[in-house]
PDB file of C-alpha atoms in Angstrom:
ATOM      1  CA  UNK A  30     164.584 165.126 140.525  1.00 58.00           C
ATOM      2  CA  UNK A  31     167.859 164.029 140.423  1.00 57.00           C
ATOM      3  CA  UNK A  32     170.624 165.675 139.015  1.00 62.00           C
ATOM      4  CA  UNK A  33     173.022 163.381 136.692  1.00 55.00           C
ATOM      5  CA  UNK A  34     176.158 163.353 134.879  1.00 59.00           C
ATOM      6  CA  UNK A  35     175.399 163.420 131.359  1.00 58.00           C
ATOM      7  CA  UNK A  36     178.945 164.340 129.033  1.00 59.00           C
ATOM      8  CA  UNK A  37     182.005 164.396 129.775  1.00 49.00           C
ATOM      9  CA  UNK A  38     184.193 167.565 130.478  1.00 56.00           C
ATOM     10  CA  UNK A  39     186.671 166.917 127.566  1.00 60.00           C
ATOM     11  CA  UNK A  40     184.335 165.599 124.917  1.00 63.00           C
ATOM     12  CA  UNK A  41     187.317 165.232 122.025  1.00 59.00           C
ATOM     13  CA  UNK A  42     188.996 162.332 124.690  1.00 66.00           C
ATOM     14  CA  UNK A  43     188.977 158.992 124.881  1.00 75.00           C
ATOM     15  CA  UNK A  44     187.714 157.206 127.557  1.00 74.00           C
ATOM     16  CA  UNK A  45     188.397 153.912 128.737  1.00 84.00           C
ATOM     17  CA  UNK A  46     186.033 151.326 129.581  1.00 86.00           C
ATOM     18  CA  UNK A  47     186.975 151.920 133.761  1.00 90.00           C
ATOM     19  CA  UNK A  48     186.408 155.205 133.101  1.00 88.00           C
ATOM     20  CA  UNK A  49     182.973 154.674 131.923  1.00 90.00           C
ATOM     21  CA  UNK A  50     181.625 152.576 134.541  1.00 93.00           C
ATOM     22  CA  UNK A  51     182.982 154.805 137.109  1.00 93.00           C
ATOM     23  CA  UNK A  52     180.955 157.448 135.809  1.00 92.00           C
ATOM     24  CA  UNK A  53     177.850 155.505 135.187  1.00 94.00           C
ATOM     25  CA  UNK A  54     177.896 153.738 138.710  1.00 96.00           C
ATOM     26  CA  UNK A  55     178.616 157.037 140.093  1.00 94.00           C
ATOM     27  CA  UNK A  56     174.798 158.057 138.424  1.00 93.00           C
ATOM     28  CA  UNK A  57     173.430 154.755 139.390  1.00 96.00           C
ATOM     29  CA  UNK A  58     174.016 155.300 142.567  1.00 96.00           C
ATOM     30  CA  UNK A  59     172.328 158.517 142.380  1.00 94.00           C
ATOM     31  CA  UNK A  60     169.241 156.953 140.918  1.00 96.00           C
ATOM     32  CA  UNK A  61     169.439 154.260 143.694  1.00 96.00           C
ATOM     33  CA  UNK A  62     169.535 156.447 146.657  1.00 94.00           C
ATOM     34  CA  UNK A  63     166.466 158.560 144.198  1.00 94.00           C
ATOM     35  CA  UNK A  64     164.434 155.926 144.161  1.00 95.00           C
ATOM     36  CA  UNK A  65     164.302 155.702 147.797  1.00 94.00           C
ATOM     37  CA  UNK A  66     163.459 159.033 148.497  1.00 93.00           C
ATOM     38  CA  UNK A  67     160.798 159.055 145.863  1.00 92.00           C
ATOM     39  CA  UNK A  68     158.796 156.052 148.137  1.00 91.00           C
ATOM     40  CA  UNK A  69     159.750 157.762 151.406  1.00 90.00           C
ATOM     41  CA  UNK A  70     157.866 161.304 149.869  1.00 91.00           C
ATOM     42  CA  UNK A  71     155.084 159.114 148.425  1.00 89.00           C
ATOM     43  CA  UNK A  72     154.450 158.615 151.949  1.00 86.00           C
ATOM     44  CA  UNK A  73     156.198 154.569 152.018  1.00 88.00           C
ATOM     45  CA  UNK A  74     157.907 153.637 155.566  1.00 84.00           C
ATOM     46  CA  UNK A  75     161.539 153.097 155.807  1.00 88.00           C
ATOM     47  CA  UNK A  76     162.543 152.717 159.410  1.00 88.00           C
ATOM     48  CA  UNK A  77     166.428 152.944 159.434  1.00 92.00           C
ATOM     49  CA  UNK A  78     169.809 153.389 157.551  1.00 94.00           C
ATOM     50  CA  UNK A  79     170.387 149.741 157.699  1.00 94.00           C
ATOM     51  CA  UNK A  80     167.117 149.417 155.853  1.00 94.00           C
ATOM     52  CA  UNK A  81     167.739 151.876 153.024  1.00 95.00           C
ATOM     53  CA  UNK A  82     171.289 150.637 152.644  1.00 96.00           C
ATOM     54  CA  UNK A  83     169.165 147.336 151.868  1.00 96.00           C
ATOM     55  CA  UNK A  84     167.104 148.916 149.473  1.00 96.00           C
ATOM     56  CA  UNK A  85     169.697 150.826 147.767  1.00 97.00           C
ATOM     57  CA  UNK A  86     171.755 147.745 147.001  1.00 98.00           C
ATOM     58  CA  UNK A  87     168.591 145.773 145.647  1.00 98.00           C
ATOM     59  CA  UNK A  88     168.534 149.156 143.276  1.00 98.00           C
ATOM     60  CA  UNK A  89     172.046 148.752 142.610  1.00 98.00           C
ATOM     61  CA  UNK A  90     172.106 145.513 141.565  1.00 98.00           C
ATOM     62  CA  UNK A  91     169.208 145.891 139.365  1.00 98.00           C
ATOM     63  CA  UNK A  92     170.382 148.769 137.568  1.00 98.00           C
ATOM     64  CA  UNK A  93     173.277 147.193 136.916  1.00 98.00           C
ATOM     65  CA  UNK A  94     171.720 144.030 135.400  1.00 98.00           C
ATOM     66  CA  UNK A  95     169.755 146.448 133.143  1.00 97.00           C
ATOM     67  CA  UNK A  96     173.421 147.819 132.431  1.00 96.00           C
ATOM     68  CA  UNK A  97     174.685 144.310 131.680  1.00 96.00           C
ATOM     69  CA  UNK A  98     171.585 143.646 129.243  1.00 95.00           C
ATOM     70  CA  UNK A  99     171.960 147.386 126.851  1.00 94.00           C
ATOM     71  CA  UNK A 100     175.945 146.983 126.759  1.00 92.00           C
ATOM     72  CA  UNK A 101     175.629 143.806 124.156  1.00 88.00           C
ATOM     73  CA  UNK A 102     174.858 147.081 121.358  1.00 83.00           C
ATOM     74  CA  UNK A 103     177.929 148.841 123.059  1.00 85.00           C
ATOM     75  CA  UNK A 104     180.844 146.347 123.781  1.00 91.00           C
ATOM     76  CA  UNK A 105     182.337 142.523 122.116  1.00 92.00           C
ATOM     77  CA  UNK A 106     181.466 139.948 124.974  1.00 93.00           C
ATOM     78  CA  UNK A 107     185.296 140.507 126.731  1.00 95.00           C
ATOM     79  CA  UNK A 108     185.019 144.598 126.989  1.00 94.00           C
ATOM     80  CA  UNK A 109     180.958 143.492 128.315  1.00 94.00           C
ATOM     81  CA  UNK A 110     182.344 141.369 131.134  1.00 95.00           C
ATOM     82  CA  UNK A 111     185.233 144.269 132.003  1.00 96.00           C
ATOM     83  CA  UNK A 112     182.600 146.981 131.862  1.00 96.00           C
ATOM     84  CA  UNK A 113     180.211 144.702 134.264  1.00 97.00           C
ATOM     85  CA  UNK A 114     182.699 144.067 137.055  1.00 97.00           C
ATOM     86  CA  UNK A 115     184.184 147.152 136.837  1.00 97.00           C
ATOM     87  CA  UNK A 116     180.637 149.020 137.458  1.00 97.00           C
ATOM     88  CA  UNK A 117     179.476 146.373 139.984  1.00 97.00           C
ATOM     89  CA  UNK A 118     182.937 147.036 141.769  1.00 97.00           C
ATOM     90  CA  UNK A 119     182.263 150.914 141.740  1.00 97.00           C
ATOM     91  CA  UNK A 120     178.536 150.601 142.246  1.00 97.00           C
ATOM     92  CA  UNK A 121     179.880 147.899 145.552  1.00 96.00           C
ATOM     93  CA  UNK A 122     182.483 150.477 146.760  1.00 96.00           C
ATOM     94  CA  UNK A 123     180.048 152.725 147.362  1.00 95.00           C
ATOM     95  CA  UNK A 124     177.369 150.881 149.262  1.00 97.00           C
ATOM     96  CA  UNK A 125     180.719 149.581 151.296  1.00 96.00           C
ATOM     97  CA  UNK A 126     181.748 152.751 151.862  1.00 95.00           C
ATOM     98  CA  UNK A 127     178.114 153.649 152.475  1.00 95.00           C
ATOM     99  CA  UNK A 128     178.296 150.685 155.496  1.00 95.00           C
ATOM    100  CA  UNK A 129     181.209 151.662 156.919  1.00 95.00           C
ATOM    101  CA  UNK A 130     180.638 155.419 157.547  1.00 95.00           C
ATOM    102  CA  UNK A 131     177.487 153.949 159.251  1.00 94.00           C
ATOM    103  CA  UNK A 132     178.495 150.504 160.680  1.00 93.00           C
ATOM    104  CA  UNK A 133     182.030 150.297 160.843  1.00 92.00           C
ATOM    105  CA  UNK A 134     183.975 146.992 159.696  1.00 91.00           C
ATOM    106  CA  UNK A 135     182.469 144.455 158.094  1.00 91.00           C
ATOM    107  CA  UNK A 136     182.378 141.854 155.477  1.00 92.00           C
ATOM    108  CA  UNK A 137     180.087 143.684 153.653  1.00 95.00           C
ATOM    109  CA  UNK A 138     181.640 143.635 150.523  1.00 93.00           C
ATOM    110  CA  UNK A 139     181.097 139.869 150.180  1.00 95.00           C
ATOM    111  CA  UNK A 140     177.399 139.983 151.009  1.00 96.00           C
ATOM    112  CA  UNK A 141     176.641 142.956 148.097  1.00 97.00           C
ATOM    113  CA  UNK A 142     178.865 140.248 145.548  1.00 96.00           C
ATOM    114  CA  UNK A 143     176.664 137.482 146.803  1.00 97.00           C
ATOM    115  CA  UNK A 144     173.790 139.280 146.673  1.00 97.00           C
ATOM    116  CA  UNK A 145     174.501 140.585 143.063  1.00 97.00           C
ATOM    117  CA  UNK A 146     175.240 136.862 142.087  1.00 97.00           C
ATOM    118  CA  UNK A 147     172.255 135.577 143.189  1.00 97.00           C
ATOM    119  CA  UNK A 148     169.866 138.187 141.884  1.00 97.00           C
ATOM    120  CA  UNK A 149     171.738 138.965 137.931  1.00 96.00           C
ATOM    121  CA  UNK A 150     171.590 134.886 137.827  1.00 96.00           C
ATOM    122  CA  UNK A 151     167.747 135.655 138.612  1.00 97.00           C
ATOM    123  CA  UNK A 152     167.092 138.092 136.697  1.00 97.00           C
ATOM    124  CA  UNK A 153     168.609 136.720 134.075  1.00 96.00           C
ATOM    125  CA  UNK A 154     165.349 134.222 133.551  1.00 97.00           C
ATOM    126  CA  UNK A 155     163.066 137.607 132.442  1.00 98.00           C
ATOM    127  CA  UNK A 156     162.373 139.607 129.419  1.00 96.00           C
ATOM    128  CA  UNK A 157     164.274 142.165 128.396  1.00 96.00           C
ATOM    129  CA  UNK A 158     164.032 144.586 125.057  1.00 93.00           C
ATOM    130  CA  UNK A 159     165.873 147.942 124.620  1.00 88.00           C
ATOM    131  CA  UNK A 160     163.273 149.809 123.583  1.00 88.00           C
ATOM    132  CA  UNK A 161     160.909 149.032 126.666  1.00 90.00           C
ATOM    133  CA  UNK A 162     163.517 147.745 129.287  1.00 94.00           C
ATOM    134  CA  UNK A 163     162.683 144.844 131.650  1.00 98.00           C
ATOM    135  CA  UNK A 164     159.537 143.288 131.033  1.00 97.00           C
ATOM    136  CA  UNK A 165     156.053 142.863 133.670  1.00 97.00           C
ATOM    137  CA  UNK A 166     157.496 139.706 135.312  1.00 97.00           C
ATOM    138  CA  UNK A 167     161.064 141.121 136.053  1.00 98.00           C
ATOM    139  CA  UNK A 168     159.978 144.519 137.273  1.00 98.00           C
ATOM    140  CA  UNK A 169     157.060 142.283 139.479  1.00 96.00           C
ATOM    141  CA  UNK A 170     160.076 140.113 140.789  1.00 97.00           C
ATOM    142  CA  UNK A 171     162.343 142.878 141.357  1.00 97.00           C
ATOM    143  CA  UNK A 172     159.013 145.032 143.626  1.00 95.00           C
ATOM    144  CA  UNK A 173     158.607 141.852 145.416  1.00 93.00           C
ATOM    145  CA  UNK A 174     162.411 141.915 146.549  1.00 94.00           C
ATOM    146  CA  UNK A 175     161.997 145.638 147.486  1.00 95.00           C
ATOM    147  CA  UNK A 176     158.431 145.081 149.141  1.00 92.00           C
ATOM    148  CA  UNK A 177     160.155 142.322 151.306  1.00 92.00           C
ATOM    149  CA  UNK A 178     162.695 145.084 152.906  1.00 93.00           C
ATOM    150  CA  UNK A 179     159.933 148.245 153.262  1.00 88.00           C
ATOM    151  CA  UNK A 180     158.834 148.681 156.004  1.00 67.00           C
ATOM    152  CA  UNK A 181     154.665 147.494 157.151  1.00 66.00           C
ATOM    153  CA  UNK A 182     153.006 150.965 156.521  1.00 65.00           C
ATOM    154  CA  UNK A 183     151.529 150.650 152.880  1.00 59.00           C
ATOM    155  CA  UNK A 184     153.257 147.363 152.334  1.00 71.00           C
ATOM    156  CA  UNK A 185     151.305 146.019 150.299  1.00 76.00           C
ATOM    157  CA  UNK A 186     151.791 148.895 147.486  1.00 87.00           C
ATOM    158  CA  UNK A 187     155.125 148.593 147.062  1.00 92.00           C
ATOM    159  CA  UNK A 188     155.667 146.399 144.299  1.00 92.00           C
ATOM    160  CA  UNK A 189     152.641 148.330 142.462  1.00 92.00           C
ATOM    161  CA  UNK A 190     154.613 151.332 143.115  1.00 94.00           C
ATOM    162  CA  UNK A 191     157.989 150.034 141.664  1.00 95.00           C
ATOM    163  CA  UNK A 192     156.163 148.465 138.456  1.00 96.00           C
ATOM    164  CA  UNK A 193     154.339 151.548 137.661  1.00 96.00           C
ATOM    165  CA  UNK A 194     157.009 154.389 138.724  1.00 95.00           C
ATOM    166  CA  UNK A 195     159.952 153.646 139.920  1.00 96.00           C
ATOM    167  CA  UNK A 196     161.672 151.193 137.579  1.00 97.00           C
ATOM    168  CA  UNK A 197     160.466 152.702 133.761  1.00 96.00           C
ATOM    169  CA  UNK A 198     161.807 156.167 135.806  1.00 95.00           C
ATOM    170  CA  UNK A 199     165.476 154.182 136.758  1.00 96.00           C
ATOM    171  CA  UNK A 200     165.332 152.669 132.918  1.00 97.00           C
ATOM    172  CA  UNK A 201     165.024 155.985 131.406  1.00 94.00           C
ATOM    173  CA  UNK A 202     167.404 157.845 133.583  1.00 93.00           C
ATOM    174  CA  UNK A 203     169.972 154.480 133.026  1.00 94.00           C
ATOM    175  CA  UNK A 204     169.407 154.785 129.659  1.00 93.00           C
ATOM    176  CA  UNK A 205     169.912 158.186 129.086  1.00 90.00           C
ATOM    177  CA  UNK A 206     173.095 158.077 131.167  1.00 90.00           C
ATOM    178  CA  UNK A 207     174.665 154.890 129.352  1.00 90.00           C
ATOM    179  CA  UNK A 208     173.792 156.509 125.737  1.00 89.00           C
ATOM    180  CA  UNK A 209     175.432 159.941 126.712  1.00 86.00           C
ATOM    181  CA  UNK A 210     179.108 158.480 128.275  1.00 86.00           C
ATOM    182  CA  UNK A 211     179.234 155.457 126.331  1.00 85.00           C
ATOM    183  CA  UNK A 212     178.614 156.459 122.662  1.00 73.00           C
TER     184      UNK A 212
END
């Protein structure tokens, strides 16, 4: 189970919106790199670093599109569009920083902003509501992505596995997190 950041030390303090999305990519992250350790102990095959550094930023990227979609109840449409590239910036810096530790240089901040481009605009086509979080086809689209980086044993499970598990756990844990340092 993993352990997140729920308040904030100094509760009577504002916060600013930077402040916010540092926190929350901080927990995303933390749900990210969860995720992947809840398919490698349900017995799923991931065969390197370079492959779970794949399958966190799919997470990433993901969570934060579910981010994007619950802050139009927080934030006017100019604070939304700070808060988004501020927490894809954090959640980025960290997969970077992730790369480098492992890899070395690289351009690997571009690929994660690709990446992110290419999958929100995606995403983007799929139900969404607040109470139940991404609907059957986007959590189906998202597995497929994830399916297509595991690793052969039990391949074909994957996707199940993300629709079923994985994602409602990442949009509870996201939504706890964004209700508890936002409001």
């Amino acid at each position: 189970m993993v352990r997140l950041k729920m308040k904030w030390h100094k509760q009577d303090k504002s916060h600013s919106l930077e402040e916010e999305a540092g926190v929350i990519a901080y927990n995303i992250w933390k749900v990210a790199m969860d995720a992947i350790l809840n398919l490698e102990n349900a017995d799923y095959q991931t065969d390197s670093n370079k492959q779970r550094l794949e399958l966190v930023a799919d997470n990433l990227i993901f969570m934060i599109h579910l981010a994007d979609r619950m802050t139009i109840e927080y934030f006017d449409e100019d604070e939304r569009t700070r808060f988004i590239g501020e927490l894809s910036n954090k959640c980025g810096k960290h997969l970077v920083d992730n790369y480098h530790d492992l890899y070395g240089t690289g351009n690997y901040k571009q690929e994660f902003i690709d990446l992110l481009n290419s999958r929100v605009a995606e995403y983007a086509e799929f139900d969404f509501s607040d109470d139940d979080g991404p609907g059957f086809a986007m959590k189906r689209y998202y597995g497929e992505y994830i399916t297509g980086i595991m690793g052969e044993k039990h391949n074909k499970w994957v996707t199940s596995q993300m629709i079923d598990i994985e994602v409602p756990a990442m949009y509870r844990h996201l939504k706890r997190i964004m209700k508890n340092i936002i409001e």
